[in-house]
XYZ file of C-alpha atoms in Angstrom:
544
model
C 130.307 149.133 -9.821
C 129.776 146.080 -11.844
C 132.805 143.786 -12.181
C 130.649 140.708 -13.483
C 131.989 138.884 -16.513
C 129.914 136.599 -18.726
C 129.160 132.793 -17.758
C 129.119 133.670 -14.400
C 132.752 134.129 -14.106
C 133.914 137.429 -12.060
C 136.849 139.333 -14.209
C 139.190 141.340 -13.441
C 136.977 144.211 -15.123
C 136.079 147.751 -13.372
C 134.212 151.227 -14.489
C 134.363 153.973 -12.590
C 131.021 155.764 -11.886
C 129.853 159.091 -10.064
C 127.632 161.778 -9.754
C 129.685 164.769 -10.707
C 130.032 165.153 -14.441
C 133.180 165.266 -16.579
C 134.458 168.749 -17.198
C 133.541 170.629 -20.498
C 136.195 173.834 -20.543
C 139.203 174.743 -21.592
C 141.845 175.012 -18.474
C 141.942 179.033 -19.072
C 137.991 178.680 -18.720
C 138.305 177.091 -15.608
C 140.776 179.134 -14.013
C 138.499 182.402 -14.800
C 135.584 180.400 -13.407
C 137.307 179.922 -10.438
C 138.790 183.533 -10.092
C 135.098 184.924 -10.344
C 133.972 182.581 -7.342
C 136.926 183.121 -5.224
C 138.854 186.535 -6.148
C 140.333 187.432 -2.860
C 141.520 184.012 -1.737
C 145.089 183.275 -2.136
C 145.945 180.999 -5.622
C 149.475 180.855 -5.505
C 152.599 180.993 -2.473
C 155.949 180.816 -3.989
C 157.741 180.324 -0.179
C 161.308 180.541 -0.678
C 160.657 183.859 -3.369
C 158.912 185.480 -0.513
C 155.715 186.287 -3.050
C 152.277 185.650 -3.059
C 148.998 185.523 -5.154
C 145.531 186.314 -4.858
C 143.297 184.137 -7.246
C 142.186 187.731 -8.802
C 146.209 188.948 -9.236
C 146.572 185.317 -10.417
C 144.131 185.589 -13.250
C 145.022 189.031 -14.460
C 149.184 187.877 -13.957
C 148.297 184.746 -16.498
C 146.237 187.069 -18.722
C 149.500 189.413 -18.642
C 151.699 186.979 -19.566
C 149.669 185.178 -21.927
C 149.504 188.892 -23.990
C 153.391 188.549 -23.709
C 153.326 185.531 -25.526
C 150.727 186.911 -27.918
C 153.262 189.543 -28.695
C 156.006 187.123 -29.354
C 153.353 185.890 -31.951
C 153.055 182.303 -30.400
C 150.040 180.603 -32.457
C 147.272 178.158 -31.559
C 149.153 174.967 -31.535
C 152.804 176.280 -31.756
C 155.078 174.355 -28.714
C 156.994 176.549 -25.951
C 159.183 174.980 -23.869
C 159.379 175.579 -19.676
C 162.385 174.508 -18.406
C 162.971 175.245 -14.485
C 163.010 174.030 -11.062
C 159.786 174.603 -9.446
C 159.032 178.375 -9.164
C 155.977 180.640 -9.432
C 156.815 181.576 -13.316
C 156.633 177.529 -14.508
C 152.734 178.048 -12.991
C 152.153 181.167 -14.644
C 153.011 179.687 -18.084
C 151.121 176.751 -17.852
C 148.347 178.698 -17.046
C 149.293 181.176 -20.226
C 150.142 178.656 -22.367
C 146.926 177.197 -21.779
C 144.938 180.252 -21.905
C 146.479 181.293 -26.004
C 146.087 177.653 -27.039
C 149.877 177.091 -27.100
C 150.985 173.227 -26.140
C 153.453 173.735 -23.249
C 156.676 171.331 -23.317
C 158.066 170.013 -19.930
C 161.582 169.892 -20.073
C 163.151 167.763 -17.130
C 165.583 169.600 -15.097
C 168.091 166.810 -14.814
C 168.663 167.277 -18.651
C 171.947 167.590 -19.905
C 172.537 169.385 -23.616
C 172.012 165.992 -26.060
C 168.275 165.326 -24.190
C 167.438 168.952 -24.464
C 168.425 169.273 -28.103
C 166.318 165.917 -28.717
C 163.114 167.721 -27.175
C 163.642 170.942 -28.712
C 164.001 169.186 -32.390
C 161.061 166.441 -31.833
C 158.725 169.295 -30.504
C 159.809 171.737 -32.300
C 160.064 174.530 -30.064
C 159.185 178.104 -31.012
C 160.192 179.439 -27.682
C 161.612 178.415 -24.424
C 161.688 180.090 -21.075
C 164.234 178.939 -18.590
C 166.018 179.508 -15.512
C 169.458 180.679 -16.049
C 170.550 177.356 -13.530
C 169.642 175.270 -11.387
C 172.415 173.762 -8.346
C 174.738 172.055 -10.634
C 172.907 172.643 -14.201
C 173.909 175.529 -16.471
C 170.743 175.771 -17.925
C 172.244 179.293 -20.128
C 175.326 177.225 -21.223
C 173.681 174.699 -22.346
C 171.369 176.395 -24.625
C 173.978 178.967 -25.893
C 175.573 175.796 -26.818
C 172.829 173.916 -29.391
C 172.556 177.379 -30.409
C 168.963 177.915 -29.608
C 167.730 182.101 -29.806
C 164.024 182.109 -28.301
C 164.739 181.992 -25.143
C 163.644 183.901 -22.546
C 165.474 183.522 -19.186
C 162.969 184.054 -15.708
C 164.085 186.499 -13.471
C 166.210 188.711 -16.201
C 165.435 191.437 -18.611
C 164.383 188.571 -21.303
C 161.010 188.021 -18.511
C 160.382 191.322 -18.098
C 160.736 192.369 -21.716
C 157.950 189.819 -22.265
C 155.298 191.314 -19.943
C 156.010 194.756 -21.331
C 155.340 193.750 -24.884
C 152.012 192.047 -23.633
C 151.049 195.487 -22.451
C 150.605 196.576 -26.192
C 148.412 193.854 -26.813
C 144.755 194.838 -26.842
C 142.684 192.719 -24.015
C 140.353 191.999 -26.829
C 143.188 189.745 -29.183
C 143.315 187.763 -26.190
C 139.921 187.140 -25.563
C 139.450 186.249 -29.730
C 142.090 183.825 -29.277
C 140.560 182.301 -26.067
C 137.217 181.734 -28.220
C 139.084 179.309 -30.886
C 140.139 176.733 -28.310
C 138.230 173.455 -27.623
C 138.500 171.568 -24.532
C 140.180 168.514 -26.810
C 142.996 170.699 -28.491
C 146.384 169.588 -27.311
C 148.040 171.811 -24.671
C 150.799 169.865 -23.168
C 153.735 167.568 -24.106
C 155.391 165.504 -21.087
C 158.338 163.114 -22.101
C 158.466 159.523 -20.660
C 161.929 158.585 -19.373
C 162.482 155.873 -22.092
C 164.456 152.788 -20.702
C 165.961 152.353 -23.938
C 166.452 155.039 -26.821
C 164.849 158.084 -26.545
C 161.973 159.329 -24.459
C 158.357 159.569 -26.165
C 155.943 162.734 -25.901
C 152.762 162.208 -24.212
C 150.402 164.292 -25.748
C 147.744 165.341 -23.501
C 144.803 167.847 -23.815
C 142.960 170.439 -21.823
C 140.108 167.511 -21.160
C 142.794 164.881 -20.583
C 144.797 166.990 -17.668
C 141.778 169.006 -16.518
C 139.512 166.539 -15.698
C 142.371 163.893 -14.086
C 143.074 166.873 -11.622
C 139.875 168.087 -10.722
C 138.622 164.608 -10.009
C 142.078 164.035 -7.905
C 140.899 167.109 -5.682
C 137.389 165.371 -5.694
C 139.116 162.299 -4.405
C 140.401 163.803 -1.356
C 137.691 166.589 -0.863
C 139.442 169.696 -1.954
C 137.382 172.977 -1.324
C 138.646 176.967 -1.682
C 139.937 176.209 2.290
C 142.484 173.939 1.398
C 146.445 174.763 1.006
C 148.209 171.841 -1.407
C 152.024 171.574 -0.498
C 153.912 170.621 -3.102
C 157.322 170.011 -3.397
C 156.874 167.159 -6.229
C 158.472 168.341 -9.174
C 156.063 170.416 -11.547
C 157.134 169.543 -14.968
C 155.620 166.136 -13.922
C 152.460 165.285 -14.074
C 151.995 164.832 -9.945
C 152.874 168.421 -9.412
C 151.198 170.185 -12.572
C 147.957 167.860 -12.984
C 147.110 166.411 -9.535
C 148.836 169.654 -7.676
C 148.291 172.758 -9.667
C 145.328 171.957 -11.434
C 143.409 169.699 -8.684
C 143.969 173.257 -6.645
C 142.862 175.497 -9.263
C 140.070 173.688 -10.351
C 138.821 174.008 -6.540
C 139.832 177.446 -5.656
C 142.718 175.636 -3.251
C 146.192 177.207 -3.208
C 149.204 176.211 -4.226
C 152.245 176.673 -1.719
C 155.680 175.955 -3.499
C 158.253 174.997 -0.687
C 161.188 175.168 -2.602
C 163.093 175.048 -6.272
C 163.539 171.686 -5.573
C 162.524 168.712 -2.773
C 163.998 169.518 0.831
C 162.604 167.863 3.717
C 163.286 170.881 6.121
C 161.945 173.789 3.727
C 158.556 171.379 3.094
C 158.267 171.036 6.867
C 158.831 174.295 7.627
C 156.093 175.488 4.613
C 153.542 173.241 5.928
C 154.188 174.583 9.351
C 153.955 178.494 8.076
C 151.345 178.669 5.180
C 149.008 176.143 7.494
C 149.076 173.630 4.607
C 145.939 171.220 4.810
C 147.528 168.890 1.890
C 151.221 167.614 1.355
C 152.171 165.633 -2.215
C 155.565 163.103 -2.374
C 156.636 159.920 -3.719
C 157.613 157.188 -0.494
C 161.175 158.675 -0.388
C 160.201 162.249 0.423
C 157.988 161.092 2.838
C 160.873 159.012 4.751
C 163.229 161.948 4.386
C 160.403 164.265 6.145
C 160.080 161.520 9.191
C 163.879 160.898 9.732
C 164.285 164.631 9.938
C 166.313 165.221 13.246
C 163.746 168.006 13.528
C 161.058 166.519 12.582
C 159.082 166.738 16.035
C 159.666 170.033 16.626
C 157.227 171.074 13.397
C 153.462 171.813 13.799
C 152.193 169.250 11.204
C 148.669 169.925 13.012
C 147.014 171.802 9.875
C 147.559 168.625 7.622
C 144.674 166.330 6.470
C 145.179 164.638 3.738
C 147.811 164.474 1.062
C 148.691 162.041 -1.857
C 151.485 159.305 -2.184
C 151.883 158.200 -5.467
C 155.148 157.889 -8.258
C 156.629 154.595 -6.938
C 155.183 151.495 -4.643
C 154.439 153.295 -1.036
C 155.827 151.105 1.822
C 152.952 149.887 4.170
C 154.972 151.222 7.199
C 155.772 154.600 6.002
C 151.742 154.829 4.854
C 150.707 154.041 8.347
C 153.761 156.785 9.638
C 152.462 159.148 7.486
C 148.619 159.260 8.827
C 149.744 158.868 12.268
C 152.734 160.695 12.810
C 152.062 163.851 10.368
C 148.234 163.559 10.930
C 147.358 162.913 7.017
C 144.304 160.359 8.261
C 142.831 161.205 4.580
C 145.893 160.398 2.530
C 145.455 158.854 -0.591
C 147.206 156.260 -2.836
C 147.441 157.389 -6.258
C 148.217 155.008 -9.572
C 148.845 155.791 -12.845
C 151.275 157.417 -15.608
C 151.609 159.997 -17.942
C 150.051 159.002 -20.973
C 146.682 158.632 -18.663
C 147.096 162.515 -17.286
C 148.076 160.065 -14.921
C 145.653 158.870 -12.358
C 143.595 156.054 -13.064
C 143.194 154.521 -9.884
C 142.868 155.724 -6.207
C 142.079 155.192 -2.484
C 139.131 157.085 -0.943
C 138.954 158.928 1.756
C 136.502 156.207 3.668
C 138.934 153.527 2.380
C 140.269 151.547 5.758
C 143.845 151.696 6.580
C 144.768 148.477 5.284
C 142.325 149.559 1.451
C 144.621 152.469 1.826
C 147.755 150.994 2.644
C 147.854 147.291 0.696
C 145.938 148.632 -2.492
C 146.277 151.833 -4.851
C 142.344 151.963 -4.840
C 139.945 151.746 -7.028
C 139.310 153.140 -10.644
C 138.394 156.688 -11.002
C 135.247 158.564 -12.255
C 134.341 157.896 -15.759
C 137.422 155.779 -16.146
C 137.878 152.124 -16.881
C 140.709 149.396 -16.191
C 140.900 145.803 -16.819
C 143.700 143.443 -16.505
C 144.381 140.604 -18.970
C 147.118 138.546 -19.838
C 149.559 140.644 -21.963
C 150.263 137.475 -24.091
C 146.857 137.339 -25.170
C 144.522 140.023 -24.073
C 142.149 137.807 -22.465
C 140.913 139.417 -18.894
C 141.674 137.350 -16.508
C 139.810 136.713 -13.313
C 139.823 137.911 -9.899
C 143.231 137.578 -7.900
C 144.830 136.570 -10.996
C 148.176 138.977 -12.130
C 148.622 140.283 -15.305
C 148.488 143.544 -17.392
C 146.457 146.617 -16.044
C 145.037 148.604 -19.066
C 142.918 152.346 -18.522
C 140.509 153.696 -21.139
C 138.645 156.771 -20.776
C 138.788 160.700 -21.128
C 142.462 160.230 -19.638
C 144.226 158.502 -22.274
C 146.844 160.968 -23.848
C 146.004 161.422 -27.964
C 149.068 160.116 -28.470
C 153.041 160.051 -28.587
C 153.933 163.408 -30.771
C 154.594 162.516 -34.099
C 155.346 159.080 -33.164
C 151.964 157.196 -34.669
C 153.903 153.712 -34.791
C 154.664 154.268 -30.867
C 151.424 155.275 -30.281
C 149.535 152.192 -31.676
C 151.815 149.850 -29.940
C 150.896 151.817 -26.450
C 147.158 152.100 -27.225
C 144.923 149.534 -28.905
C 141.927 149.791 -31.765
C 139.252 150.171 -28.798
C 141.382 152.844 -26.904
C 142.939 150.499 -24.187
C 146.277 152.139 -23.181
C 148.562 149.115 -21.851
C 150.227 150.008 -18.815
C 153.234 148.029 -18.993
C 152.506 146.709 -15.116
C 151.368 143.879 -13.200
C 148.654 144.098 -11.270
C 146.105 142.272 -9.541
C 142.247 143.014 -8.974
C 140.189 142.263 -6.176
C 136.101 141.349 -6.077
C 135.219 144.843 -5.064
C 137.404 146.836 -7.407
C 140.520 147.309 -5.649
C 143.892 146.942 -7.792
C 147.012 145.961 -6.455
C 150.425 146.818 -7.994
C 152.606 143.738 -8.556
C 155.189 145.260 -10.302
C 156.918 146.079 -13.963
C 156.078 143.353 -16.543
C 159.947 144.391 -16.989
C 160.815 143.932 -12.960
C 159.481 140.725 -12.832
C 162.170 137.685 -11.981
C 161.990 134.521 -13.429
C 164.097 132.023 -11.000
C 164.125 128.766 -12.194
C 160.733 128.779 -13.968
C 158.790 130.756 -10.788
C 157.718 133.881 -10.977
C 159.063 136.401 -8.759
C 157.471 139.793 -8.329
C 159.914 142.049 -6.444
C 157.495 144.334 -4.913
C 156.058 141.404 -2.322
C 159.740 141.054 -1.402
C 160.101 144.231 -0.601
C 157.191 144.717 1.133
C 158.153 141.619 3.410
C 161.940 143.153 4.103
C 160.669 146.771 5.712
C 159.853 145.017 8.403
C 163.041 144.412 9.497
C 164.038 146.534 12.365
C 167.071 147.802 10.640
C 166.138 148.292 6.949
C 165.581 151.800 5.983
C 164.399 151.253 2.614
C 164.888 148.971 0.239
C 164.353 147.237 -3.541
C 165.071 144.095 -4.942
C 165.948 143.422 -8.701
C 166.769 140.214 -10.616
C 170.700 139.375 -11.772
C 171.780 136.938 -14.564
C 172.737 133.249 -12.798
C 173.909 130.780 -14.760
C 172.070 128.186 -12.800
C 168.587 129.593 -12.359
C 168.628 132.045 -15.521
C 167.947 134.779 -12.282
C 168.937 135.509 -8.897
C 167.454 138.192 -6.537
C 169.552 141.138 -5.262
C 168.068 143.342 -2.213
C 169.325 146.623 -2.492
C 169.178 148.018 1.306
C 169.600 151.354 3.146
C 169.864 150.608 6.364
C 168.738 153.017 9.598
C 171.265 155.206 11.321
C 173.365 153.270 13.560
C 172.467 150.060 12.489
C 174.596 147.237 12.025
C 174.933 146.416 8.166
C 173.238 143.312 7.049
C 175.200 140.445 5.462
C 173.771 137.695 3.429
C 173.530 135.653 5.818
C 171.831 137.654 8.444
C 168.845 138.217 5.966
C 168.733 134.128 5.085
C 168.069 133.863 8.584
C 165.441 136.534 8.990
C 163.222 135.211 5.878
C 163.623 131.755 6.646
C 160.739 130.015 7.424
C 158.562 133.201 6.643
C 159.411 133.220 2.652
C 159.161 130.714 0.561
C 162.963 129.390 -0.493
C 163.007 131.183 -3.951
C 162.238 134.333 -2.811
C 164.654 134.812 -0.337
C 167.301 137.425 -1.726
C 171.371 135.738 -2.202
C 172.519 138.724 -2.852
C 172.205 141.877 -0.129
C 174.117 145.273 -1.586
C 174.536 147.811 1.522
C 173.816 151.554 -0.132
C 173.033 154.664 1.126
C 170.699 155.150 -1.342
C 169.304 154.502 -4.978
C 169.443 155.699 -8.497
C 166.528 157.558 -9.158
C 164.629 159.744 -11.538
C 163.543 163.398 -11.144
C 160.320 162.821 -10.109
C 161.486 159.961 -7.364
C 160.825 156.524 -9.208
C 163.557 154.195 -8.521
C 165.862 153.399 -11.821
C 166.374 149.604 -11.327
C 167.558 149.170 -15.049
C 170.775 151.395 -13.604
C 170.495 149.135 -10.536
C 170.430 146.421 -12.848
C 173.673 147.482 -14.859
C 175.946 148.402 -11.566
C 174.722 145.184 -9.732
C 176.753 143.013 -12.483
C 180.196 144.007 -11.028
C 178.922 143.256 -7.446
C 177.783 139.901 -8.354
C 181.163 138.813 -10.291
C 183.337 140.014 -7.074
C 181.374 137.755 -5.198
C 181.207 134.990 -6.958
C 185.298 135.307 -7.002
């Protein structure tokens, strides 16, 4: 890997090289690939629905349901919707969707009726399939109420209907379809979580989302004998991309704990299916260790895994490879509109590569990092903007060509919106937002260093620091803190006097907010705009 820039100057500059060639199939290609090479090896284990697929009953359930669809006379390019908690169906039609050239539309699960009728209208949905509800979501309510017909519910007559009208499609209309499709035809649209206005579409394509997860597996050695836990979310791209299709694409399986993330039913799946590999952001990871049952689970089987979504906590890493015997784990960095990973830790990384670092850039990829003011690529340990190009980067926000050439440049550079620092051998460091960053009295602040620093206190749980208005310094820093069971809450005060002398003045945190947990998004990233907003209220009261 050459990171040499001109003059003899070293940039911040990396492409990603390697002997195993990009992909050139459609995701329905690769999944019959697979199916021929490994027929009677389980594909699919939907754990709390008791059921359980072959790769051979996999294959001919996606080819049943992609007939269904057929039926329903969904065209090469027309959008259908999959709105659910995880579940073996949401599989099954990505896989179909993919298969009839359809572009598959993750809905979040957390929506409420005004975000869903925004992604049915921007899409423009010719069909959705839903759950009837989800714990406190009313997934049929809310649809009867924007008045939306094509629906199909899973698990009701609606699903079933489906498969029976696939039946009368001829084998043959499937297989024409199959032979229009090209590997760069669109075939899924995620939404960002927007932090103002409303969310964009990532449009991705069978190359973008194929490749991204079958180099993922690469990364930490997947072969037909592994078993991927994942209780990530699937409508995001860590459970569908790096999960589902990083198994697939290696004749893994795919074990489903639950509908949604519990620490006791992922345990407990990883203890009964034998699971080799376990997926979570940092917080599912802590919620699995300070499980008062966590000892009592064979976590034996486990290998390697990935940690990825949010900044992963050096101590938790080094808990995670010890204590749940994931020596392999891997760091994984990206985000949607790059299918998402763009860099990653290897599997002969040392613990501190994979525990102070999110790796290096990926096959066929590249990444630089320049100063966002100007564009320039800066040198070696310097932080600025980390930008991927390569077959990753999504074709663009649907519809939204404006929004798309503001996120991706003339020469195919997708900016990342994050700070980020590179190393002389390749390896990237996170920093933080461009957003998160603090500005207290004209020094720069990056949060995540901070909260690095405060894990190690004996009685912080978890914790994140954010920047509040100050009428002195323009900022202040807040520490946001969970703290462990038992412990006595910290003031102020108390955490002055444990960063004194071991951060520099500016960094140390005035205000502490005792919570028992944070705002967060579906698919585990901490919401510190929110924290942002409800931190203004605690600030005035103390200032009082």
């Amino acid at each position: 890997m050459d990171t040499s820039g001109g003059n003899g100057a070293v940039f911040s500059y990396a492409s990603g090289t390697g002997s195993v060639p990009l992909l050139g199939e459609t995701i329905g290609e690769n999944l019959r690939h697979t199916a021929e090479r490994h027929p009677a090896r389980e594909a699919l284990v939907d754990v709390a629905a008791g059921r359980r697929w072959t790769y051979a009953e996999f294959d001919a359930a996606v080819d049943e349901l992609a007939r269904g669809l057929l039926a329903r006379r969904i065209r090469k390019g027309d959008r259908v919707g999959i709105w659910a908690p995880n579940c073996a169906e949401w599989v099954l039609t990505q896989y179909a969707t993919a298969r009839i050239g359809a572009i598959l539309v993750n809905i979040n699960p957390a929506y409420r009726t005004h975000e869903l009728d925004f992604v049915v209208r921007q899409s423009g949905l010719s069909l959705l399939i839903s759950a009837a509800s989800f714990k406190t979501s009313d997934y049929r309510a809310m649809i009867a109420e924007l008045g939306f017909e094509q629906t199909v519910f899973i698990g009701e007559a609606g699903w079933d209907g489906l498969l029976a009208a696939g039946q009368e499609v001829d084998p043959a209309e499937l297989h024409e379809r199959e032979a229009t499709l090209a590997f760069d035809d669109p075939i899924n649209i995620q939404y960002t979580s927007g932090t103002t206005g409303f969310p964009k579409g990532a449009t991705l394509s069978h190359h973008n989302i194929l490749n991204n997860g079958f180099f993922v597996g690469e990364g930490v050695g997947y072969t037909e004998a592994d078993r991927v836990c994942l209780p990530v979310p699937l409508y995001h791209c860590f459970g569908m991309v790096m999960g589902c299709l990083g198994a697939t694409s290696h004749g893994a399986c795919i074990v489903l704990p639950a509908p949604g993330f519990d620490p006791e039913a992922t345990l407990d799946a990883v203890q009964a299916e034998r699971c080799t590999s376990l997926y979570g952001v940092p917080t599912m990871f802590i919620a699995e260790l300070g499980h008062p049952r966590f000892a009592e689970f064979d976590l034996s089987t486990l290998r390697t895994g990935i940690m990825a979504g949010s900044p992963c906590p050096i101590e938790i890493m080094k808990r995670v490879a010890d204590e749940m015997h994931m020596s392999e784990v891997a760091i994984c960095y990206g985000m949607t509109e790059t299918s998402p990973v763009s860099t990653m830790t290897r599997r002969d990384d040392s613990l501190a590569r994979r525990t102070e670092t999110v790796g290096r850039v990926m096959p066929h990829l590249e990444v630089k990092i320049i100063d966002p003011d100007t564009g320039r690529v800066l040198r070696h340990g310097e932080p600025g903007e980390l930008c991927t190009r390569g077959y990753s980067v999504m074709l663009g926000y649907w519809q939204e060509p404006d929004k798309t050439a503001e996120a991706i440049d003339a020469a195919r550079w997708m900016r990342t919106g994050d700070l980020a620092t590179m190393d002389a051998e390749g390896y990237v460091n996170i920093v933080g937002r461009i957003k998160d960053m603090v500005i207290r009295g004209g020094e720069n602040i990056y949060p995540r260093e901070i909260e690095e620093f405060l894990y190690s206190h004996p009685d912080v749980a978890d914790v994140q620091v954010i920047g509040v208005p100050d009428e002195k310094y323009g900022e202040e820093l807040m520490a946001w803190i969970v703290m462990r069971p038992n412990a006595e809450p910290l003031t102020a005060q108390r955490l002055r006097a444990f960063c004194e002398g071991r951060l520099a003045h500016y960094k140390i945190p005035r205000y502490v907010h005792i919570v028992d947990g944070f705002p967060m998004t579906v698919t585990g990233k901490v919401r510190k705009t929110e924290m942002r907003l409800l931190s203004l209220d605690v600030v005035e009261s103390k200032a009082r």
